Coordinates of C-alpha atoms and ligand atoms in Angstrom, one line a residue:
M1 CA -0.1 -0.1 0.0
K2 CA 2.8 2.4 1.0
K3 CA 4.4 1.6 -2.6
L4 CA 1.1 2.5 -4.0
I5 CA 0.7 5.7 -2.3
F6 CA 4.5 6.6 -3.3
L7 CA 3.8 5.6 -6.9
C8 CA 0.8 8.0 -7.0
A9 CA 2.6 10.9 -5.4
L10 CA 5.4 10.4 -7.8
L11 CA 2.9 10.1 -10.6
L12 CA 1.2 13.5 -9.5
L13 CA 4.5 15.3 -9.1
Q14 CA 5.6 14.3 -12.7
T15 CA 2.2 15.4 -14.2
A16 CA 2.3 18.6 -12.3
C17 CA 6.0 19.3 -13.5
K18 CA 5.6 18.2 -17.0
Q19 CA 1.9 18.2 -17.9
E20 CA 2.1 18.0 -21.6
K21 CA 4.3 14.7 -21.4
P22 CA 2.4 11.4 -21.0
I23 CA 4.8 9.2 -19.2
V24 CA 4.2 5.8 -18.4
L25 CA 6.1 4.7 -15.0
A26 CA 7.8 1.7 -15.3
D27 CA 6.1 -1.4 -13.5
E28 CA 9.0 -2.6 -11.6
N29 CA 9.1 -6.2 -13.0
K30 CA 7.3 -6.1 -16.4
R31 CA 7.7 -3.1 -18.4
G32 CA 10.4 -0.4 -18.4
L33 CA 9.7 3.2 -19.1
I34 CA 7.5 3.6 -22.2
V35 CA 7.4 6.9 -24.3
E36 CA 6.2 8.2 -27.4
N37 CA 9.1 9.7 -29.1
A38 CA 12.8 9.2 -28.0
M39 CA 14.8 7.6 -25.2
V40 CA 18.1 7.5 -23.6
V41 CA 19.1 4.6 -21.3
T42 CA 22.5 4.7 -19.4
A43 CA 24.1 3.7 -16.2
R44 CA 23.4 7.2 -14.5
E45 CA 20.4 9.2 -14.5
E46 CA 22.3 12.3 -14.9
A47 CA 23.8 11.2 -18.1
S48 CA 20.3 9.9 -19.5
K49 CA 18.8 13.4 -18.6
I50 CA 21.5 15.3 -20.4
G51 CA 21.1 13.0 -23.5
S52 CA 17.4 13.2 -23.4
A53 CA 17.3 17.0 -23.2
I54 CA 19.5 17.4 -26.0
L55 CA 16.9 15.2 -27.9
E56 CA 14.2 17.5 -26.6
Q57 CA 16.0 20.6 -27.9
G58 CA 15.6 19.0 -31.4
G59 CA 19.2 17.2 -31.6
N60 CA 19.3 13.9 -33.1
A61 CA 21.0 10.5 -31.4
F62 CA 24.2 11.4 -32.6
D63 CA 24.3 15.0 -30.7
A64 CA 22.8 13.2 -27.7
M65 CA 25.8 10.4 -27.8
V66 CA 28.4 13.2 -27.5
G67 CA 26.5 14.6 -24.4
T68 CA 25.7 11.3 -23.0
E69 CA 29.4 9.9 -23.4
L70 CA 30.6 12.9 -21.6
A71 CA 28.0 13.1 -19.1
L72 CA 28.9 9.6 -18.0
A73 CA 32.7 10.6 -17.8
V74 CA 31.3 13.0 -15.0
A75 CA 28.6 11.0 -13.4
Y76 CA 30.1 7.7 -13.8
P77 CA 34.0 7.9 -13.5
Y78 CA 33.8 4.0 -12.8
A79 CA 33.8 3.4 -16.4
G80 CA 32.7 6.6 -18.4
N81 CA 35.6 8.5 -19.6
L82 CA 37.7 10.9 -21.4
G83 CA 40.8 8.8 -20.6
G84 CA 39.4 5.6 -22.4
G85 CA 37.7 4.4 -25.7
G86 CA 34.7 2.6 -27.1
F87 CA 32.6 1.6 -30.0
M88 CA 29.3 2.8 -31.6
V89 CA 26.9 1.2 -33.9
Y90 CA 24.3 3.1 -35.6
R91 CA 21.3 2.6 -37.9
N92 CA 20.1 6.0 -39.1
T93 CA 16.4 7.0 -40.0
I94 CA 16.4 5.5 -43.6
G95 CA 18.2 2.2 -42.4
A96 CA 21.8 3.1 -43.3
I97 CA 24.0 1.4 -40.9
G98 CA 27.8 2.0 -39.6
G99 CA 30.1 1.7 -36.7
L100 CA 32.8 3.7 -35.2
D101 CA 35.9 2.5 -33.5
Y102 CA 37.2 4.7 -30.9
R103 CA 39.4 2.1 -29.1
E104 CA 42.5 3.0 -27.5
K105 CA 45.9 2.2 -29.3
A106 CA 49.2 1.1 -28.0
P107 CA 51.8 3.9 -27.9
L108 CA 54.4 4.2 -30.1
A109 CA 57.2 3.1 -27.7
S110 CA 55.3 0.1 -26.8
T111 CA 56.9 -3.2 -27.4
K112 CA 55.5 -6.9 -27.7
D113 CA 57.4 -7.9 -24.5
M114 CA 56.7 -4.8 -22.6
Y115 CA 54.9 -6.4 -19.7
L116 CA 57.7 -9.3 -19.4
D117 CA 60.8 -9.3 -17.1
E118 CA 64.3 -10.3 -18.3
N119 CA 63.3 -14.0 -17.8
G120 CA 60.2 -13.5 -20.0
D121 CA 57.8 -13.8 -16.9
F122 CA 55.0 -11.7 -16.8
I123 CA 55.3 -8.6 -14.5
P124 CA 52.3 -8.4 -12.1
N125 CA 50.2 -5.3 -12.1
K126 CA 52.2 -3.6 -15.0
S127 CA 49.6 -3.8 -17.6
T128 CA 46.9 -2.9 -15.2
L129 CA 47.8 -0.2 -12.5
G130 CA 49.5 3.1 -13.0
A131 CA 51.1 4.8 -16.2
M132 CA 52.3 1.8 -18.2
A133 CA 49.0 0.2 -18.4
V134 CA 47.5 3.2 -20.3
G135 CA 46.4 3.1 -24.0
I136 CA 46.3 6.3 -26.0
P137 CA 42.6 7.4 -25.3
G138 CA 40.2 7.6 -28.0
T139 CA 36.9 8.9 -26.4
I140 CA 37.3 12.7 -27.6
A141 CA 38.3 11.5 -31.1
G142 CA 35.1 9.4 -31.2
V143 CA 32.7 11.9 -30.1
F144 CA 34.0 14.6 -32.3
A145 CA 34.0 12.2 -35.2
V146 CA 30.3 11.5 -34.6
H147 CA 29.5 15.0 -34.2
K148 CA 31.4 16.0 -37.4
K149 CA 29.6 13.3 -39.5
F150 CA 26.1 13.4 -38.2
G151 CA 25.6 16.2 -35.6
T152 CA 23.1 19.1 -35.9
L153 CA 23.4 21.0 -32.8
P154 CA 26.3 23.3 -32.0
I155 CA 29.0 21.6 -29.9
E156 CA 28.5 24.5 -27.2
T157 CA 24.7 23.5 -26.7
I158 CA 25.8 19.8 -26.3
L159 CA 28.8 20.3 -23.9
Q160 CA 27.4 23.1 -21.9
P161 CA 25.1 21.0 -19.7
V162 CA 27.9 18.5 -19.3
I163 CA 30.1 21.3 -17.8
D164 CA 27.3 22.7 -15.8
L165 CA 27.0 19.2 -14.4
A166 CA 30.7 18.8 -13.6
K167 CA 30.5 22.3 -11.8
R168 CA 27.4 21.6 -9.9
G169 CA 28.4 18.0 -9.0
V170 CA 27.0 14.6 -8.8
V171 CA 25.3 13.1 -5.8
V172 CA 27.1 9.7 -4.8
T173 CA 24.8 6.6 -4.8
Y174 CA 25.1 3.6 -2.5
K175 CA 26.5 1.6 -5.1
Q176 CA 29.2 4.3 -6.0
E177 CA 29.9 4.6 -2.1
E178 CA 30.9 1.1 -2.1
R179 CA 32.8 1.3 -5.0
I180 CA 34.9 4.1 -4.1
A181 CA 35.6 2.6 -0.8
K182 CA 36.7 -0.7 -2.3
Y183 CA 39.1 1.0 -4.7
Q184 CA 40.9 3.3 -1.8
P185 CA 44.1 0.9 -1.7
A186 CA 44.5 1.0 -5.5
F187 CA 44.0 4.6 -5.9
L188 CA 46.8 5.0 -3.1
K189 CA 49.0 2.7 -5.0
A190 CA 48.5 4.1 -8.5
N191 CA 49.0 7.8 -7.6
K192 CA 51.8 9.8 -6.0
D193 CA 49.5 12.4 -4.5
S194 CA 46.0 12.1 -3.1
I195 CA 43.1 12.3 -5.5
I196 CA 39.5 13.8 -5.2
F197 CA 38.4 10.1 -4.6
N198 CA 40.6 9.4 -1.7
K199 CA 38.0 10.7 0.7
N200 CA 35.2 8.7 2.7
W201 CA 32.6 9.8 0.0
K202 CA 29.1 8.5 1.4
A203 CA 25.7 8.2 -0.4
N204 CA 24.1 11.3 -1.0
D205 CA 27.3 13.5 -0.6
T206 CA 27.8 15.7 -3.7
I207 CA 31.2 15.5 -5.7
K208 CA 32.0 18.5 -7.8
Y209 CA 34.4 18.3 -10.6
P210 CA 35.8 21.8 -11.3
V211 CA 38.9 20.8 -12.7
L212 CA 37.1 18.4 -15.4
A213 CA 34.7 21.3 -16.2
N214 CA 37.7 23.6 -17.0
T215 CA 39.1 20.6 -19.2
L216 CA 35.8 20.2 -21.0
E217 CA 35.5 24.1 -21.4
R218 CA 38.9 24.2 -23.2
I219 CA 37.5 21.2 -25.4
M220 CA 34.5 23.1 -26.1
A221 CA 36.5 26.3 -27.1
N222 CA 39.2 24.4 -29.2
G223 CA 37.8 21.3 -30.3
R224 CA 39.2 17.8 -30.6
D225 CA 42.6 19.0 -31.3
E226 CA 42.7 20.6 -27.7
F227 CA 42.9 16.9 -26.4
Y228 CA 45.3 15.4 -29.0
K229 CA 47.6 18.6 -29.8
G230 CA 46.8 21.5 -27.6
E231 CA 47.3 22.5 -23.9
T232 CA 45.3 19.5 -22.5
A233 CA 47.6 17.2 -24.9
E234 CA 50.6 18.9 -23.3
R235 CA 49.6 18.5 -19.8
L236 CA 48.5 14.9 -20.2
V237 CA 51.9 14.0 -21.6
R238 CA 53.6 15.9 -18.7
F239 CA 51.6 13.9 -16.3
M240 CA 52.1 10.5 -17.8
K241 CA 56.1 11.2 -18.1
D242 CA 56.1 12.3 -14.5
N243 CA 54.2 9.1 -13.5
G244 CA 56.6 6.7 -15.5
G245 CA 54.4 6.4 -18.7
I246 CA 55.4 6.3 -22.3
M247 CA 52.8 8.3 -24.0
T248 CA 54.1 11.1 -26.1
I249 CA 52.5 14.0 -28.0
D250 CA 53.2 12.1 -31.1
D251 CA 51.2 9.4 -29.8
L252 CA 48.2 11.7 -29.1
S253 CA 48.6 13.7 -32.4
K254 CA 48.5 10.6 -34.5
Y255 CA 45.3 9.2 -32.8
E256 CA 42.2 8.8 -35.2
A257 CA 39.0 7.2 -34.6
Q258 CA 37.9 4.6 -37.5
W259 CA 34.5 4.2 -39.0
R260 CA 33.9 0.4 -39.5
T261 CA 31.6 -1.7 -41.4
P262 CA 29.5 -3.5 -38.7
V263 CA 29.1 -7.4 -38.7
V264 CA 25.7 -7.9 -40.0
F265 CA 23.6 -11.4 -40.0
E266 CA 20.4 -12.9 -39.9
Y267 CA 18.6 -14.8 -37.2
D268 CA 15.1 -15.9 -38.1
D269 CA 13.2 -12.8 -39.2
L270 CA 15.8 -10.6 -37.4
R271 CA 18.7 -8.7 -38.7
V272 CA 21.4 -8.2 -36.3
I273 CA 24.0 -5.3 -36.6
S274 CA 26.8 -5.4 -34.2
M275 CA 30.5 -4.3 -33.8
S276 CA 33.4 -5.6 -35.8
P277 CA 36.9 -6.2 -35.0
P278 CA 39.0 -4.8 -33.2
S279 CA 35.9 -5.9 -31.2
S280 CA 35.2 -9.6 -31.0
G281 CA 31.6 -8.8 -30.0
G282 CA 30.0 -8.9 -33.4
V283 CA 31.8 -12.0 -34.8
C284 CA 31.3 -13.9 -31.7
L285 CA 27.6 -13.0 -31.3
A286 CA 27.0 -14.0 -34.8
Q287 CA 28.7 -17.4 -34.2
I288 CA 26.7 -18.2 -31.4
M289 CA 23.3 -17.0 -32.8
K290 CA 23.9 -18.8 -36.0
M291 CA 24.8 -22.1 -34.1
I292 CA 21.6 -22.1 -32.0
E293 CA 19.2 -20.8 -34.8
P294 CA 18.2 -24.4 -36.0
Y295 CA 17.2 -25.3 -32.2
D296 CA 13.7 -24.5 -31.2
L297 CA 14.6 -22.8 -28.0
S298 CA 11.1 -21.4 -27.4
Q299 CA 9.5 -24.7 -27.2
Y300 CA 12.6 -25.9 -24.7
G301 CA 11.4 -22.9 -22.4
H302 CA 13.5 -20.0 -21.0
N303 CA 16.4 -21.0 -18.9
A304 CA 15.3 -24.7 -19.4
T305 CA 17.9 -27.5 -19.4
K306 CA 17.9 -28.0 -23.3
T307 CA 18.2 -24.2 -24.0
I308 CA 21.1 -23.9 -21.5
Q309 CA 22.6 -26.6 -23.2
V310 CA 22.4 -25.3 -26.7
I311 CA 23.4 -22.1 -25.8
T312 CA 26.4 -23.2 -23.7
E313 CA 27.8 -25.5 -26.4
A314 CA 27.4 -22.6 -29.0
E315 CA 29.3 -20.3 -26.8
R316 CA 31.9 -22.9 -26.0
R317 CA 32.5 -23.2 -29.8
A318 CA 32.5 -19.6 -30.3
Y319 CA 34.9 -18.5 -27.6
A320 CA 37.2 -21.3 -28.7
D321 CA 37.6 -19.4 -32.0
R322 CA 37.6 -15.9 -30.4
S323 CA 41.0 -15.1 -29.3
F324 CA 42.8 -17.3 -32.0
Y325 CA 41.5 -15.6 -34.9
L326 CA 40.6 -11.9 -33.5
G327 CA 42.6 -8.8 -33.3
D328 CA 43.1 -5.5 -34.9
P329 CA 42.1 -5.6 -38.5
D330 CA 44.6 -2.9 -39.3
F331 CA 47.2 -5.4 -38.3
V332 CA 46.0 -8.9 -39.0
D333 CA 43.9 -10.7 -41.2
I334 CA 40.8 -12.0 -39.9
P335 CA 38.7 -14.8 -41.6
G336 CA 35.4 -13.0 -40.7
D337 CA 33.2 -14.2 -43.4
K338 CA 34.5 -17.7 -42.9
L339 CA 34.0 -17.6 -39.2
I340 CA 30.2 -16.6 -39.6
S341 CA 29.4 -18.7 -42.5
D342 CA 26.7 -21.3 -42.4
S343 CA 29.0 -24.0 -43.8
Y344 CA 31.4 -23.5 -41.2
L345 CA 29.0 -23.1 -38.2
E346 CA 27.0 -26.1 -39.0
G347 CA 30.3 -28.2 -38.9
R348 CA 31.0 -26.7 -35.4
M349 CA 27.8 -27.9 -33.8
S350 CA 28.1 -31.4 -35.5
N351 CA 29.7 -33.2 -32.4
F352 CA 27.0 -31.5 -30.0
S353 CA 24.6 -34.0 -28.3
F354 CA 21.9 -33.3 -25.8
E355 CA 23.1 -36.6 -24.1
K356 CA 26.3 -35.3 -22.8
A357 CA 28.4 -32.1 -22.3
T358 CA 31.2 -31.7 -24.8
R359 CA 34.4 -30.9 -23.2
S360 CA 36.3 -27.8 -23.8
S361 CA 39.5 -29.8 -24.3
D362 CA 37.9 -31.4 -27.2
V363 CA 37.0 -28.3 -29.0
S364 CA 39.9 -26.7 -31.0
H365 CA 41.3 -24.0 -30.7
G366 CA 41.9 -25.3 -27.2
E367 CA 44.8 -23.1 -26.1
V368 CA 43.5 -19.8 -25.4
Q369 CA 41.4 -18.6 -22.3
I370 CA 39.4 -15.3 -22.0
V371 CA 38.5 -13.7 -18.8
E372 CA 38.3 -9.9 -18.8
S373 CA 37.2 -7.3 -16.4
N374 CA 33.5 -6.1 -15.8
E375 CA 33.8 -2.5 -15.6
T376 CA 32.6 -1.2 -18.9
T377 CA 29.6 0.9 -19.6
H378 CA 26.9 0.8 -22.2
Y379 CA 24.1 3.2 -23.4
S380 CA 21.3 3.1 -26.0
I381 CA 19.6 6.0 -27.7
I382 CA 16.6 6.2 -30.1
D383 CA 15.7 9.7 -31.3
Q384 CA 12.3 11.1 -32.4
F385 CA 13.8 10.7 -36.1
G386 CA 14.2 7.1 -36.1
N387 CA 18.1 7.3 -35.6
A388 CA 19.3 4.5 -33.3
I389 CA 22.7 4.1 -31.6
S390 CA 24.2 1.8 -29.5
V391 CA 27.4 2.5 -27.5
T392 CA 29.9 0.6 -25.1
T393 CA 32.6 2.7 -23.6
T394 CA 35.3 1.9 -21.0
L395 CA 38.5 2.4 -19.0
N396 CA 38.7 -1.4 -18.9
G397 CA 39.2 -2.1 -15.4
A398 CA 37.0 -0.1 -12.6
Y399 CA 38.5 3.5 -12.8
G400 CA 40.7 2.1 -15.5
S401 CA 44.6 2.2 -14.2
K402 CA 43.4 4.0 -11.2
L403 CA 45.8 6.6 -12.2
Y404 CA 43.8 10.2 -12.0
C405 CA 45.2 13.0 -13.7
S406 CA 44.2 15.7 -11.1
D407 CA 45.7 18.4 -13.4
L408 CA 42.7 17.7 -16.0
G409 CA 40.1 15.8 -13.7
F410 CA 39.8 12.3 -15.2
F411 CA 41.3 8.7 -14.8
L412 CA 43.3 7.0 -17.5
N413 CA 42.5 3.4 -18.9
N414 CA 44.4 0.4 -18.5
E415 CA 43.4 -1.1 -21.7
M416 CA 46.8 -2.2 -22.5
D417 CA 45.6 -5.2 -20.4
D418 CA 43.5 -6.3 -23.2
F419 CA 46.3 -7.2 -25.4
S420 CA 47.7 -10.8 -24.9
S421 CA 51.1 -9.7 -23.3
K422 CA 52.4 -13.2 -23.6
P423 CA 50.6 -15.7 -25.4
G424 CA 49.9 -18.8 -23.4
V425 CA 50.3 -17.1 -19.9
P426 CA 47.1 -15.5 -18.1
N427 CA 47.2 -11.9 -17.1
M428 CA 45.7 -10.7 -13.9
F429 CA 42.2 -11.5 -15.2
G430 CA 43.1 -15.0 -16.4
L431 CA 43.3 -14.0 -19.9
I432 CA 45.5 -16.0 -22.0
G433 CA 45.8 -14.7 -25.7
A434 CA 47.1 -15.5 -29.0
E435 CA 49.4 -13.9 -31.5
A436 CA 46.6 -12.1 -33.3
N437 CA 46.1 -10.0 -30.3
S438 CA 50.0 -9.4 -29.4
I439 CA 51.2 -5.8 -28.7
A440 CA 52.5 -3.7 -31.4
P441 CA 52.8 0.2 -31.6
E442 CA 49.6 1.9 -32.8
K443 CA 47.8 -1.5 -32.6
R444 CA 44.3 -1.7 -30.9
M445 CA 43.7 -4.3 -28.3
L446 CA 40.9 -7.0 -28.9
S447 CA 37.7 -6.2 -27.2
S448 CA 34.4 -8.0 -26.0
M449 CA 32.1 -5.0 -26.4
T450 CA 28.9 -5.7 -28.2
P451 CA 26.9 -2.7 -29.0
T452 CA 24.3 -4.1 -31.1
I453 CA 21.0 -2.9 -33.1
V454 CA 18.4 -5.5 -34.2
E455 CA 15.8 -5.2 -37.0
K456 CA 12.9 -7.2 -37.4
N457 CA 11.3 -7.4 -40.8
G458 CA 13.3 -4.6 -42.2
E459 CA 12.3 -2.4 -39.2
L460 CA 14.2 -1.0 -36.2
L461 CA 13.4 -3.3 -33.2
M462 CA 16.0 -2.8 -30.6
S463 CA 19.3 -1.1 -29.5
V464 CA 21.1 -3.1 -26.7
G465 CA 24.4 -3.7 -25.2
T466 CA 26.0 -4.1 -21.8
P467 CA 29.3 -3.9 -19.7
G468 CA 30.7 -7.2 -18.4
G469 CA 34.1 -8.1 -19.9
S470 CA 33.9 -11.5 -21.6
T471 CA 30.3 -12.0 -20.4
I472 CA 29.4 -8.9 -22.6
I473 CA 28.6 -11.1 -25.7
T474 CA 26.6 -13.5 -24.0
S475 CA 24.4 -11.0 -21.9
V476 CA 23.7 -9.3 -25.2
L477 CA 22.6 -12.6 -26.7
Q478 CA 20.4 -13.7 -23.9
T479 CA 18.7 -10.2 -23.9
I480 CA 17.9 -10.5 -27.8
L481 CA 16.6 -14.2 -27.2
N482 CA 14.4 -13.2 -24.3
V483 CA 12.6 -10.9 -26.4
H484 CA 12.5 -12.8 -29.6
E485 CA 12.3 -16.3 -28.4
F486 CA 10.4 -15.9 -24.9
N487 CA 8.2 -12.9 -25.6
M488 CA 9.7 -10.9 -23.0
T489 CA 9.2 -7.0 -22.6
M490 CA 12.5 -5.0 -22.8
Q491 CA 12.6 -4.7 -19.0
E492 CA 11.8 -8.4 -18.4
A493 CA 14.4 -9.3 -20.8
V494 CA 16.9 -7.4 -18.9
N495 CA 16.0 -8.4 -15.4
A496 CA 16.0 -12.0 -16.4
P497 CA 18.8 -14.1 -14.7
R498 CA 21.8 -14.9 -16.8
F499 CA 24.3 -17.5 -17.3
H500 CA 27.5 -17.6 -19.1
H501 CA 30.0 -20.0 -20.6
Q502 CA 33.2 -18.9 -22.4
W503 CA 34.8 -22.4 -23.3
L504 CA 37.7 -21.8 -20.8
P505 CA 37.4 -22.4 -18.0
D506 CA 35.0 -25.1 -18.8
L507 CA 32.4 -24.0 -16.5
V508 CA 28.6 -22.6 -16.7
M509 CA 28.4 -19.6 -14.7
F510 CA 24.9 -18.8 -13.2
E511 CA 23.8 -15.6 -11.3
P512 CA 23.4 -16.9 -7.9
N513 CA 20.1 -17.9 -6.4
S514 CA 18.3 -17.3 -9.8
F515 CA 18.2 -20.8 -11.6
D516 CA 15.9 -23.6 -10.9
R517 CA 17.8 -26.0 -8.8
K518 CA 16.4 -29.0 -10.7
V519 CA 17.6 -27.4 -13.9
I520 CA 21.3 -27.1 -12.4
N521 CA 21.0 -30.8 -11.2
S522 CA 20.1 -32.1 -14.6
L523 CA 22.9 -30.2 -16.2
Q524 CA 25.4 -31.4 -13.5
Q525 CA 24.3 -34.9 -14.4
L526 CA 24.8 -34.4 -18.0
G527 CA 28.4 -33.5 -17.3
Y528 CA 28.3 -29.7 -17.1
Q529 CA 30.6 -28.1 -14.4
T530 CA 28.6 -25.2 -13.0
N531 CA 29.5 -22.2 -10.7
E532 CA 27.0 -20.0 -8.9
E533 CA 29.3 -18.5 -6.3
N534 CA 31.7 -16.2 -8.5
S535 CA 29.3 -14.5 -10.7
P536 CA 27.4 -12.1 -8.8
V537 CA 26.6 -10.0 -11.9
I538 CA 26.8 -10.9 -15.4
G539 CA 26.5 -7.6 -17.4
K540 CA 24.5 -4.5 -16.7
V541 CA 22.2 -4.5 -19.8
D542 CA 20.7 -1.3 -21.0
G543 CA 18.4 -1.4 -24.0
I544 CA 15.4 0.1 -26.0
L545 CA 12.6 -2.0 -27.5
V546 CA 10.5 -0.4 -30.4
L547 CA 7.0 -1.7 -29.5
K548 CA 4.3 -2.8 -32.2
D549 CA 2.6 0.7 -31.7
G550 CA 6.0 2.4 -32.3
K551 CA 6.5 3.6 -28.8
L552 CA 9.6 3.0 -27.2
E553 CA 10.3 0.8 -24.0
G554 CA 13.4 1.1 -22.1
G555 CA 15.2 -1.7 -20.2
A556 CA 17.6 -0.3 -17.6
D557 CA 19.3 -2.8 -15.5
R558 CA 18.4 -2.7 -11.7
R559 CA 21.9 -4.5 -11.3
G560 CA 23.3 -1.0 -11.4
D561 CA 21.9 2.4 -11.1
D562 CA 21.0 2.6 -14.7
T563 CA 17.8 4.8 -15.7
A564 CA 15.9 5.2 -18.9
I565 CA 14.7 8.9 -19.7
G566 CA 12.6 10.0 -22.7
F567 CA 9.8 11.9 -24.0
Ligands
LIG1 N1 38.1 -3.8 -21.9 C1 37.1 -4.4 -22.1 C2 36.5 -4.8 -23.4 O1 37.2 -4.2 -24.3 O2 35.9 -5.8 -23.7

């Protein structure tokens, strides 16, 4: 009853404030926010609000992308960034598609063995903590490339609200309080001086970011070159050098974001558009979906034994290929078409049987293991014109390398750890990589980020993605299947418990206390090793679904502080 009174009060308040906008409040479990025209879903309400306000002013999804990305750098420094990179997939109002790669690059002075000691042994922490872990950031190049190609509003109109947010400050959430406390020791280790986060920040405190506001003001005044060639570049390089890094002004001035052709494939009457290398997301998602397409998952049932078997076996086979073949397409030849061809994938599932789990040791390429960090962030935007974008951006680890440039107001990534530093030897996340993803100057490290757009019968259906390291791909997969095979709403699809298998370790990971015990027991009897302890969160999915009547439904993952805003 209390909840009902609260909901009514909230509804009245909303109606009073915005009388002309019919907003349907989210039913906590069944439906996300439903709006008529346009929507932004991100990891923080402040960023969703800024993106949505840009759309309300007449901006398009690309304008909103610029504002949202930078608002996340202010409101969600855990993964939102100026010092990292990401990927964007779009489908515009006439159905044209594309992808943007603003992934970090290895510095010019980097070498294949830079994280190995004189005995060829991996040096702990060097690729994850502090200045040596940092790749050349791509985010500012990315947002300016998007604005140049598709933006309609002046950059000042887009950036001013972000700068205002940084000056006004952001209220700490309970989840953020926990995260800041957890990483105190790492902040102290990575930084010579104390940083803004070395404080006992509590939920409901407000953190102001005046230095970041100044940096954004210079970028607003001088454009992308401020970050790559201007005063900001010089101050960043000085800071990196002072902290023992190898980034130079040459590295920054040579950085360019790259437009890429997305991976596109069909599944039933869906057309799926996802990110191409140097992200493994699109290829891996295509492999898995094409391997499971012949099986009648809706008949087996959601999270039923047979459904989990089919998906697990397809994941096992796709992840076995992933690290062996994939890397930066500017450096390695990737047999992309072959990897997602029907003939190849039919053969891959030929030794699968419902009677018994396949063993990962029986699946080639059996020498690579993938475990990545979870601390990325995703946002989806659909505008009132019908443009859709799907963006995943990251610092890699939580707060990246933990190295915070107090002079400029942002964290630097530790994306160099996504390279395979020593083929065959696990890094701190247990990652064992292959030659295709070895370090070279100016090369981009392999990613799992899977920003994805789905069409149904030629019409826009969904924009979806998630953080979660190697679990990104399987969380995006399950969310699409939840809507398509199991008729869930967007919010139900996001809420539904998820599982994950990535070939090695040969383990099906389940969200704890979420799956039917009988199902887990029957999987164990079939020879599957299961783990429910070490996977408290498998992704934080944010998505938007176009409903049959043309309205938009947001799915904002309640595993985080994620919020959908629209009109
Ligand atoms: N750093 C995580 C990823 O790129 O997948």
